mmCIF file with all atom_site columns, C-alpha atoms in Angstrom:
data_model
loop_
_atom_site.group_PDB
_atom_site.id
_atom_site.type_symbol
_atom_site.label_atom_id
_atom_site.label_alt_id
_atom_site.label_comp_id
_atom_site.label_asym_id
_atom_site.label_entity_id
_atom_site.label_seq_id
_atom_site.pdbx_PDB_ins_code
_atom_site.Cartn_x
_atom_site.Cartn_y
_atom_site.Cartn_z
_atom_site.occupancy
_atom_site.B_iso_or_equiv
_atom_site.pdbx_formal_charge
_atom_site.auth_seq_id
_atom_site.auth_comp_id
_atom_site.auth_asym_id
_atom_site.auth_atom_id
_atom_site.pdbx_PDB_model_num
ATOM 1   C CA . MET A 1 1   ? 0.000   0.000  0.000   1.00 0.00 ? 1   MET A CA 1
ATOM 2   C CA . LEU A 1 2   ? 1.273   3.442  -0.897  1.00 0.00 ? 2   LEU A CA 1
ATOM 3   C CA . ASN A 1 3   ? 1.666   6.033  1.819   1.00 0.00 ? 3   ASN A CA 1
ATOM 4   C CA . GLN A 1 4   ? -0.240  9.226  1.123   1.00 0.00 ? 4   GLN A CA 1
ATOM 5   C CA . PRO A 1 5   ? 2.362   11.931 0.504   1.00 0.00 ? 5   PRO A CA 1
ATOM 6   C CA . LYS A 1 6   ? 2.295   15.450 1.875   1.00 0.00 ? 6   LYS A CA 1
ATOM 7   C CA . ILE A 1 7   ? -0.313  17.280 -0.214  1.00 0.00 ? 7   ILE A CA 1
ATOM 8   C CA . ASN A 1 8   ? 1.111   20.263 -2.097  1.00 0.00 ? 8   ASN A CA 1
ATOM 9   C CA . HIS A 1 9   ? -2.175  21.349 -3.632  1.00 0.00 ? 9   HIS A CA 1
ATOM 10  C CA . PHE A 1 10  ? -5.651  19.896 -3.239  1.00 0.00 ? 10  PHE A CA 1
ATOM 11  C CA . GLY A 1 11  ? -7.928  20.783 -6.121  1.00 0.00 ? 11  GLY A CA 1
ATOM 12  C CA . LYS A 1 12  ? -11.620 20.052 -5.743  1.00 0.00 ? 12  LYS A CA 1
ATOM 13  C CA . LEU A 1 13  ? -14.416 20.478 -8.252  1.00 0.00 ? 13  LEU A CA 1
ATOM 14  C CA . GLU A 1 14  ? -18.062 19.626 -7.533  1.00 0.00 ? 14  GLU A CA 1
ATOM 15  C CA . MET A 1 15  ? -20.732 20.019 -10.214 1.00 0.00 ? 15  MET A CA 1
ATOM 16  C CA . ALA A 1 16  ? -24.448 19.192 -10.207 1.00 0.00 ? 16  ALA A CA 1
ATOM 17  C CA . PHE A 1 17  ? -26.642 19.371 -13.308 1.00 0.00 ? 17  PHE A CA 1
ATOM 18  C CA . GLU A 1 18  ? -30.417 19.294 -13.769 1.00 0.00 ? 18  GLU A CA 1
ATOM 19  C CA . PRO A 1 19  ? -32.854 20.170 -16.539 1.00 0.00 ? 19  PRO A CA 1
ATOM 20  C CA . ARG A 1 20  ? -34.619 23.514 -16.215 1.00 0.00 ? 20  ARG A CA 1
ATOM 21  C CA . ARG A 1 21  ? -36.917 25.074 -18.840 1.00 0.00 ? 21  ARG A CA 1
ATOM 22  C CA . GLY A 1 22  ? -35.781 22.661 -21.534 1.00 0.00 ? 22  GLY A CA 1
ATOM 23  C CA . TYR A 1 23  ? -32.014 23.015 -21.027 1.00 0.00 ? 23  TYR A CA 1
ATOM 24  C CA . THR A 1 24  ? -29.605 21.262 -18.691 1.00 0.00 ? 24  THR A CA 1
ATOM 25  C CA . ARG A 1 25  ? -28.207 23.769 -16.198 1.00 0.00 ? 25  ARG A CA 1
ATOM 26  C CA . LEU A 1 26  ? -25.182 23.689 -13.912 1.00 0.00 ? 26  LEU A CA 1
ATOM 27  C CA . VAL A 1 27  ? -27.129 24.294 -10.686 1.00 0.00 ? 27  VAL A CA 1
ATOM 28  C CA . HIS A 1 28  ? -24.268 23.766 -8.235  1.00 0.00 ? 28  HIS A CA 1
ATOM 29  C CA . VAL A 1 29  ? -20.552 24.287 -8.629  1.00 0.00 ? 29  VAL A CA 1
ATOM 30  C CA . TYR A 1 30  ? -17.830 24.356 -6.000  1.00 0.00 ? 30  TYR A CA 1
ATOM 31  C CA . GLN A 1 31  ? -14.324 25.141 -7.240  1.00 0.00 ? 31  GLN A CA 1
ATOM 32  C CA . GLN A 1 32  ? -11.150 24.909 -5.212  1.00 0.00 ? 32  GLN A CA 1
ATOM 33  C CA . PRO A 1 33  ? -8.010  25.899 -7.144  1.00 0.00 ? 33  PRO A CA 1
ATOM 34  C CA . PRO A 1 34  ? -6.384  24.765 -9.268  1.00 0.00 ? 34  PRO A CA 1
ATOM 35  C CA . LEU A 1 35  ? -9.570  23.070 -10.600 1.00 0.00 ? 35  LEU A CA 1
ATOM 36  C CA . LYS A 1 36  ? -12.202 25.158 -12.368 1.00 0.00 ? 36  LYS A CA 1
ATOM 37  C CA . ALA A 1 37  ? -15.255 24.671 -14.550 1.00 0.00 ? 37  ALA A CA 1
ATOM 38  C CA . SER A 1 38  ? -16.548 26.956 -17.272 1.00 0.00 ? 38  SER A CA 1
ATOM 39  C CA . ARG A 1 39  ? -20.145 28.080 -17.256 1.00 0.00 ? 39  ARG A CA 1
ATOM 40  C CA . GLU A 1 40  ? -22.449 25.899 -19.313 1.00 0.00 ? 40  GLU A CA 1
ATOM 41  C CA . LEU A 1 41  ? -22.386 26.506 -23.058 1.00 0.00 ? 41  LEU A CA 1
ATOM 42  C CA . TYR A 1 42  ? -24.952 25.446 -25.666 1.00 0.00 ? 42  TYR A CA 1
ATOM 43  C CA . GLU A 1 43  ? -24.719 24.685 -29.375 1.00 0.00 ? 43  GLU A CA 1
ATOM 44  C CA . GLY A 1 44  ? -27.754 26.200 -31.084 1.00 0.00 ? 44  GLY A CA 1
ATOM 45  C CA . SER A 1 45  ? -31.011 24.771 -29.773 1.00 0.00 ? 45  SER A CA 1
ATOM 46  C CA . ASP A 1 46  ? -29.336 21.611 -28.370 1.00 0.00 ? 46  ASP A CA 1
ATOM 47  C CA . PRO A 1 47  ? -30.279 21.399 -24.639 1.00 0.00 ? 47  PRO A CA 1
ATOM 48  C CA . THR A 1 48  ? -26.989 19.619 -23.813 1.00 0.00 ? 48  THR A CA 1
ATOM 49  C CA . ALA A 1 49  ? -24.816 21.629 -21.412 1.00 0.00 ? 49  ALA A CA 1
ATOM 50  C CA . THR A 1 50  ? -21.170 21.716 -22.499 1.00 0.00 ? 50  THR A CA 1
ATOM 51  C CA . VAL A 1 51  ? -18.728 22.421 -19.658 1.00 0.00 ? 51  VAL A CA 1
ATOM 52  C CA . PHE A 1 52  ? -14.952 22.710 -19.936 1.00 0.00 ? 52  PHE A CA 1
ATOM 53  C CA . LEU A 1 53  ? -12.862 21.329 -17.072 1.00 0.00 ? 53  LEU A CA 1
ATOM 54  C CA . MET A 1 54  ? -9.726  23.342 -16.358 1.00 0.00 ? 54  MET A CA 1
ATOM 55  C CA . GLU A 1 55  ? -6.624  22.757 -14.242 1.00 0.00 ? 55  GLU A CA 1
ATOM 56  C CA . SER A 1 56  ? -5.074  26.200 -13.795 1.00 0.00 ? 56  SER A CA 1
ATOM 57  C CA . SER A 1 57  ? -1.676  25.067 -12.510 1.00 0.00 ? 57  SER A CA 1
ATOM 58  C CA . GLY A 1 58  ? 1.071   24.037 -14.905 1.00 0.00 ? 58  GLY A CA 1
ATOM 59  C CA . GLY A 1 59  ? 0.502   20.362 -14.075 1.00 0.00 ? 59  GLY A CA 1
ATOM 60  C CA . MET A 1 60  ? 0.707   17.926 -11.181 1.00 0.00 ? 60  MET A CA 1
ATOM 61  C CA . VAL A 1 61  ? 3.783   17.116 -9.113  1.00 0.00 ? 61  VAL A CA 1
ATOM 62  C CA . ALA A 1 62  ? 4.455   14.751 -6.198  1.00 0.00 ? 62  ALA A CA 1
ATOM 63  C CA . GLY A 1 63  ? 1.876   15.175 -3.452  1.00 0.00 ? 63  GLY A CA 1
ATOM 64  C CA . ASP A 1 64  ? -0.755  16.960 -5.561  1.00 0.00 ? 64  ASP A CA 1
ATOM 65  C CA . ARG A 1 65  ? -4.347  15.717 -5.429  1.00 0.00 ? 65  ARG A CA 1
ATOM 66  C CA . ASN A 1 66  ? -7.377  16.520 -7.582  1.00 0.00 ? 66  ASN A CA 1
ATOM 67  C CA . GLU A 1 67  ? -10.946 15.401 -6.869  1.00 0.00 ? 67  GLU A CA 1
ATOM 68  C CA . ILE A 1 68  ? -13.781 15.890 -9.352  1.00 0.00 ? 68  ILE A CA 1
ATOM 69  C CA . ASP A 1 69  ? -17.389 15.006 -8.456  1.00 0.00 ? 69  ASP A CA 1
ATOM 70  C CA . VAL A 1 70  ? -20.170 15.213 -11.060 1.00 0.00 ? 70  VAL A CA 1
ATOM 71  C CA . LYS A 1 71  ? -23.899 14.556 -10.464 1.00 0.00 ? 71  LYS A CA 1
ATOM 72  C CA . LEU A 1 72  ? -26.565 14.419 -13.162 1.00 0.00 ? 72  LEU A CA 1
ATOM 73  C CA . ALA A 1 73  ? -30.230 14.657 -12.157 1.00 0.00 ? 73  ALA A CA 1
ATOM 74  C CA . PRO A 1 74  ? -32.811 12.658 -14.144 1.00 0.00 ? 74  PRO A CA 1
ATOM 75  C CA . GLU A 1 75  ? -33.078 13.621 -17.832 1.00 0.00 ? 75  GLU A CA 1
ATOM 76  C CA . SER A 1 76  ? -29.910 15.749 -17.781 1.00 0.00 ? 76  SER A CA 1
ATOM 77  C CA . ARG A 1 77  ? -27.701 16.010 -20.852 1.00 0.00 ? 77  ARG A CA 1
ATOM 78  C CA . VAL A 1 78  ? -24.082 16.987 -20.236 1.00 0.00 ? 78  VAL A CA 1
ATOM 79  C CA . ARG A 1 79  ? -20.928 17.143 -22.342 1.00 0.00 ? 79  ARG A CA 1
ATOM 80  C CA . LEU A 1 80  ? -17.659 17.411 -20.374 1.00 0.00 ? 80  LEU A CA 1
ATOM 81  C CA . LYS A 1 81  ? -14.504 18.482 -22.167 1.00 0.00 ? 81  LYS A CA 1
ATOM 82  C CA . GLN A 1 82  ? -10.978 18.909 -20.892 1.00 0.00 ? 82  GLN A CA 1
ATOM 83  C CA . GLN A 1 83  ? -9.464  22.295 -21.721 1.00 0.00 ? 83  GLN A CA 1
ATOM 84  C CA . SER A 1 84  ? -5.921  20.978 -22.132 1.00 0.00 ? 84  SER A CA 1
ATOM 85  C CA . ALA A 1 85  ? -3.749  17.946 -21.423 1.00 0.00 ? 85  ALA A CA 1
ATOM 86  C CA . LEU A 1 86  ? -2.956  17.131 -17.804 1.00 0.00 ? 86  LEU A CA 1
ATOM 87  C CA . LYS A 1 87  ? 0.810   17.135 -17.326 1.00 0.00 ? 87  LYS A CA 1
ATOM 88  C CA . ILE A 1 88  ? 2.440   14.890 -14.730 1.00 0.00 ? 88  ILE A CA 1
ATOM 89  C CA . TYR A 1 89  ? 5.881   16.181 -13.731 1.00 0.00 ? 89  TYR A CA 1
ATOM 90  C CA . PRO A 1 90  ? 8.779   14.171 -12.241 1.00 0.00 ? 90  PRO A CA 1
ATOM 91  C CA . SER A 1 91  ? 8.600   13.126 -8.613  1.00 0.00 ? 91  SER A CA 1
ATOM 92  C CA . HIS A 1 92  ? 11.865  14.145 -6.954  1.00 0.00 ? 92  HIS A CA 1
ATOM 93  C CA . THR A 1 93  ? 10.639  12.850 -3.570  1.00 0.00 ? 93  THR A CA 1
ATOM 94  C CA . GLY A 1 94  ? 9.255   9.514  -4.741  1.00 0.00 ? 94  GLY A CA 1
ATOM 95  C CA . ASP A 1 95  ? 5.723   10.569 -3.726  1.00 0.00 ? 95  ASP A CA 1
ATOM 96  C CA . HIS A 1 96  ? 2.802   10.202 -6.113  1.00 0.00 ? 96  HIS A CA 1
ATOM 97  C CA . CYS A 1 97  ? 0.116   12.591 -7.295  1.00 0.00 ? 97  CYS A CA 1
ATOM 98  C CA . THR A 1 98  ? -3.505  11.468 -7.603  1.00 0.00 ? 98  THR A CA 1
ATOM 99  C CA . GLN A 1 99  ? -6.699  12.332 -9.419  1.00 0.00 ? 99  GLN A CA 1
ATOM 100 C CA . ALA A 1 100 ? -10.063 10.868 -8.412  1.00 0.00 ? 100 ALA A CA 1
ATOM 101 C CA . ILE A 1 101 ? -13.200 11.391 -10.514 1.00 0.00 ? 101 ILE A CA 1
ATOM 102 C CA . THR A 1 102 ? -16.649 10.291 -9.308  1.00 0.00 ? 102 THR A CA 1
ATOM 103 C CA . VAL A 1 103 ? -19.711 10.550 -11.550 1.00 0.00 ? 103 VAL A CA 1
ATOM 104 C CA . GLU A 1 104 ? -23.332 9.852  -10.503 1.00 0.00 ? 104 GLU A CA 1
ATOM 105 C CA . ILE A 1 105 ? -25.803 9.571  -13.373 1.00 0.00 ? 105 ILE A CA 1
ATOM 106 C CA . ALA A 1 106 ? -29.559 9.416  -12.710 1.00 0.00 ? 106 ALA A CA 1
ATOM 107 C CA . SER A 1 107 ? -32.101 7.706  -14.935 1.00 0.00 ? 107 SER A CA 1
ATOM 108 C CA . GLU A 1 108 ? -32.676 8.902  -18.498 1.00 0.00 ? 108 GLU A CA 1
ATOM 109 C CA . SER A 1 109 ? -29.548 11.088 -18.351 1.00 0.00 ? 109 SER A CA 1
ATOM 110 C CA . ARG A 1 110 ? -26.804 11.332 -20.939 1.00 0.00 ? 110 ARG A CA 1
ATOM 111 C CA . LEU A 1 111 ? -23.160 12.076 -20.311 1.00 0.00 ? 111 LEU A CA 1
ATOM 112 C CA . PHE A 1 112 ? -20.649 12.613 -23.069 1.00 0.00 ? 112 PHE A CA 1
ATOM 113 C CA . CYS A 1 113 ? -17.092 12.391 -21.735 1.00 0.00 ? 113 CYS A CA 1
ATOM 114 C CA . PHE A 1 114 ? -14.301 13.212 -24.087 1.00 0.00 ? 114 PHE A CA 1
ATOM 115 C CA . PRO A 1 115 ? -10.877 11.630 -23.600 1.00 0.00 ? 115 PRO A CA 1
ATOM 116 C CA . VAL A 1 116 ? -8.743  12.824 -20.721 1.00 0.00 ? 116 VAL A CA 1
ATOM 117 C CA . PHE A 1 117 ? -5.379  13.560 -22.287 1.00 0.00 ? 117 PHE A CA 1
ATOM 118 C CA . THR A 1 118 ? -2.464  12.956 -19.939 1.00 0.00 ? 118 THR A CA 1
ATOM 119 C CA . VAL A 1 119 ? 1.202   13.731 -20.576 1.00 0.00 ? 119 VAL A CA 1
ATOM 120 C CA . PRO A 1 120 ? 3.373   11.921 -18.003 1.00 0.00 ? 120 PRO A CA 1
ATOM 121 C CA . PHE A 1 121 ? 6.998   13.073 -17.987 1.00 0.00 ? 121 PHE A CA 1
ATOM 122 C CA . ALA A 1 122 ? 10.008  10.920 -17.083 1.00 0.00 ? 122 ALA A CA 1
ATOM 123 C CA . GLY A 1 123 ? 10.039  10.178 -13.365 1.00 0.00 ? 123 GLY A CA 1
ATOM 124 C CA . GLY A 1 124 ? 6.361   11.016 -12.840 1.00 0.00 ? 124 GLY A CA 1
ATOM 125 C CA . PHE A 1 125 ? 4.290   8.960  -10.380 1.00 0.00 ? 125 PHE A CA 1
ATOM 126 C CA . PHE A 1 126 ? 0.536   9.312  -11.063 1.00 0.00 ? 126 PHE A CA 1
ATOM 127 C CA . LEU A 1 127 ? -2.497  7.383  -9.780  1.00 0.00 ? 127 LEU A CA 1
ATOM 128 C CA . ALA A 1 128 ? -5.932  8.071  -11.281 1.00 0.00 ? 128 ALA A CA 1
ATOM 129 C CA . SER A 1 129 ? -9.357  6.586  -10.694 1.00 0.00 ? 129 SER A CA 1
ATOM 130 C CA . THR A 1 130 ? -12.735 7.211  -12.310 1.00 0.00 ? 130 THR A CA 1
ATOM 131 C CA . ILE A 1 131 ? -15.880 5.727  -10.785 1.00 0.00 ? 131 ILE A CA 1
ATOM 132 C CA . PHE A 1 132 ? -19.309 5.869  -12.464 1.00 0.00 ? 132 PHE A CA 1
ATOM 133 C CA . TYR A 1 133 ? -22.531 5.229  -10.523 1.00 0.00 ? 133 TYR A CA 1
ATOM 134 C CA . LEU A 1 134 ? -25.288 4.638  -13.082 1.00 0.00 ? 134 LEU A CA 1
ATOM 135 C CA . ALA A 1 135 ? -29.045 4.355  -13.036 1.00 0.00 ? 135 ALA A CA 1
ATOM 136 C CA . VAL A 1 136 ? -30.856 3.413  -16.243 1.00 0.00 ? 136 VAL A CA 1
ATOM 137 C CA . CYS A 1 137 ? -29.385 5.865  -18.726 1.00 0.00 ? 137 CYS A CA 1
ATOM 138 C CA . TRP A 1 138 ? -27.615 6.419  -21.983 1.00 0.00 ? 138 TRP A CA 1
ATOM 139 C CA . ILE A 1 139 ? -23.927 7.017  -21.677 1.00 0.00 ? 139 ILE A CA 1
ATOM 140 C CA . LEU A 1 140 ? -20.995 7.501  -23.984 1.00 0.00 ? 140 LEU A CA 1
ATOM 141 C CA . LEU A 1 141 ? -17.684 6.861  -22.262 1.00 0.00 ? 141 LEU A CA 1
ATOM 142 C CA . CYS A 1 142 ? -14.224 7.623  -23.485 1.00 0.00 ? 142 CYS A CA 1
ATOM 143 C CA . GLY A 1 143 ? -11.285 6.705  -21.268 1.00 0.00 ? 143 GLY A CA 1
ATOM 144 C CA . ALA A 1 144 ? -7.841  8.056  -20.620 1.00 0.00 ? 144 ALA A CA 1
ATOM 145 C CA . VAL A 1 145 ? -5.502  8.816  -23.480 1.00 0.00 ? 145 VAL A CA 1
ATOM 146 C CA . VAL A 1 146 ? -1.785  8.936  -22.820 1.00 0.00 ? 146 VAL A CA 1
ATOM 147 C CA . ALA A 1 147 ? 0.114   11.162 -25.210 1.00 0.00 ? 147 ALA A CA 1
ATOM 148 C CA . PRO A 1 148 ? 2.148   9.059  -27.669 1.00 0.00 ? 148 PRO A CA 1
ATOM 149 C CA . GLY A 1 149 ? 5.876   8.979  -27.025 1.00 0.00 ? 149 GLY A CA 1
ATOM 150 C CA . PHE A 1 150 ? 5.557   9.892  -23.354 1.00 0.00 ? 150 PHE A CA 1
ATOM 151 C CA . ALA A 1 151 ? 3.993   6.751  -21.885 1.00 0.00 ? 151 ALA A CA 1
ATOM 152 C CA . PHE A 1 152 ? 7.158   4.722  -21.702 1.00 0.00 ? 152 PHE A CA 1
ATOM 153 C CA . LEU A 1 153 ? 9.247   7.553  -20.253 1.00 0.00 ? 153 LEU A CA 1
ATOM 154 C CA . CYS A 1 154 ? 7.180   7.993  -17.121 1.00 0.00 ? 154 CYS A CA 1
ATOM 155 C CA . GLY A 1 155 ? 7.941   6.371  -13.795 1.00 0.00 ? 155 GLY A CA 1
ATOM 156 C CA . VAL A 1 156 ? 4.501   5.055  -12.816 1.00 0.00 ? 156 VAL A CA 1
ATOM 157 C CA . PHE A 1 157 ? 1.152   5.855  -14.448 1.00 0.00 ? 157 PHE A CA 1
ATOM 158 C CA . CYS A 1 158 ? -1.914  3.973  -13.206 1.00 0.00 ? 158 CYS A CA 1
ATOM 159 C CA . SER A 1 159 ? -5.539  4.578  -14.138 1.00 0.00 ? 159 SER A CA 1
ATOM 160 C CA . LEU A 1 160 ? -8.549  2.606  -12.915 1.00 0.00 ? 160 LEU A CA 1
ATOM 161 C CA . ASP A 1 161 ? -12.056 3.167  -14.278 1.00 0.00 ? 161 ASP A CA 1
ATOM 162 C CA . LEU A 1 162 ? -14.987 1.502  -12.497 1.00 0.00 ? 162 LEU A CA 1
ATOM 163 C CA . LEU A 1 163 ? -18.643 1.261  -13.364 1.00 0.00 ? 163 LEU A CA 1
ATOM 164 C CA . PHE A 1 164 ? -21.321 0.616  -10.722 1.00 0.00 ? 164 PHE A CA 1
ATOM 165 C CA . LEU A 1 165 ? -24.630 -0.385 -12.273 1.00 0.00 ? 165 LEU A CA 1
ATOM 166 C CA . PHE A 1 166 ? -27.302 -1.140 -9.685  1.00 0.00 ? 166 PHE A CA 1
ATOM 167 C CA . LEU A 1 167 ? -24.481 -1.483 -7.125  1.00 0.00 ? 167 LEU A CA 1
ATOM 168 C CA . VAL A 1 168 ? -22.732 -4.217 -9.097  1.00 0.00 ? 168 VAL A CA 1
ATOM 169 C CA . SER A 1 169 ? -19.116 -3.371 -9.863  1.00 0.00 ? 169 SER A CA 1
ATOM 170 C CA . VAL A 1 170 ? -17.718 -3.970 -13.338 1.00 0.00 ? 170 VAL A CA 1
ATOM 171 C CA . VAL A 1 171 ? -14.155 -2.990 -14.207 1.00 0.00 ? 171 VAL A CA 1
ATOM 172 C CA . LEU A 1 172 ? -14.242 -0.974 -17.422 1.00 0.00 ? 172 LEU A CA 1
ATOM 173 C CA . ASN A 1 173 ? -10.653 -0.103 -17.972 1.00 0.00 ? 173 ASN A CA 1
ATOM 174 C CA . PHE A 1 174 ? -7.334  -0.400 -16.219 1.00 0.00 ? 174 PHE A CA 1
ATOM 175 C CA . VAL A 1 175 ? -4.269  1.264  -17.656 1.00 0.00 ? 175 VAL A CA 1
ATOM 176 C CA . SER A 1 176 ? -0.872  0.964  -16.045 1.00 0.00 ? 176 SER A CA 1
ATOM 177 C CA . PHE A 1 177 ? 2.530   1.992  -17.318 1.00 0.00 ? 177 PHE A CA 1
ATOM 178 C CA . VAL A 1 178 ? 5.604   1.379  -15.242 1.00 0.00 ? 178 VAL A CA 1
ATOM 179 C CA . SER A 1 179 ? 8.991   2.299  -16.648 1.00 0.00 ? 179 SER A CA 1
ATOM 180 C CA . LEU A 1 180 ? 11.723  -0.269 -16.046 1.00 0.00 ? 180 LEU A CA 1
ATOM 181 C CA . ASP A 1 181 ? 13.995  2.642  -15.182 1.00 0.00 ? 181 ASP A CA 1
ATOM 182 C CA . PHE A 1 182 ? 11.693  3.512  -12.266 1.00 0.00 ? 182 PHE A CA 1
ATOM 183 C CA . PHE A 1 183 ? 12.695  0.359  -10.374 1.00 0.00 ? 183 PHE A CA 1
ATOM 184 C CA . VAL A 1 184 ? 16.386  0.688  -11.211 1.00 0.00 ? 184 VAL A CA 1
ATOM 185 C CA . GLN A 1 185 ? 16.751  4.118  -9.596  1.00 0.00 ? 185 GLN A CA 1
#
């Protein structure tokens, strides 16, 4: 088991969506830097709320932690997009940085998640988890994307995506990259 390192920054983002007057609205948002969310945007008469997720720091280093919680009320339609790639910088202390995403989706809701682009640099130590709690709904999921050419240079990169459907756990995706150089150091 990994020891939790000293936390350098703790970013927290909470968002709740619900339909109001024909459009999905962002009815609750709590932002703790460096995480931020844009206001909801709409494309023409499409009632789907598009929200950009932003990480205002230059990237994550050892000891950093981000938590993102998203809740969709029944019949919500949400499109989440990442503003830019998440950069994972080298760990000079051997500590890891973490990102935990939790999504609750009520019945008849739709969530469009676009890939989370991650750029892990040599010596980085990153743990990520995404957990979906689903009712009966339509969902389009896209997982983590590691930038080509960087994946094999990083120290440790782990990502675990879980899906809970009626409280039954199904593992969707597990991605793990461990550089051989990481263990030699």
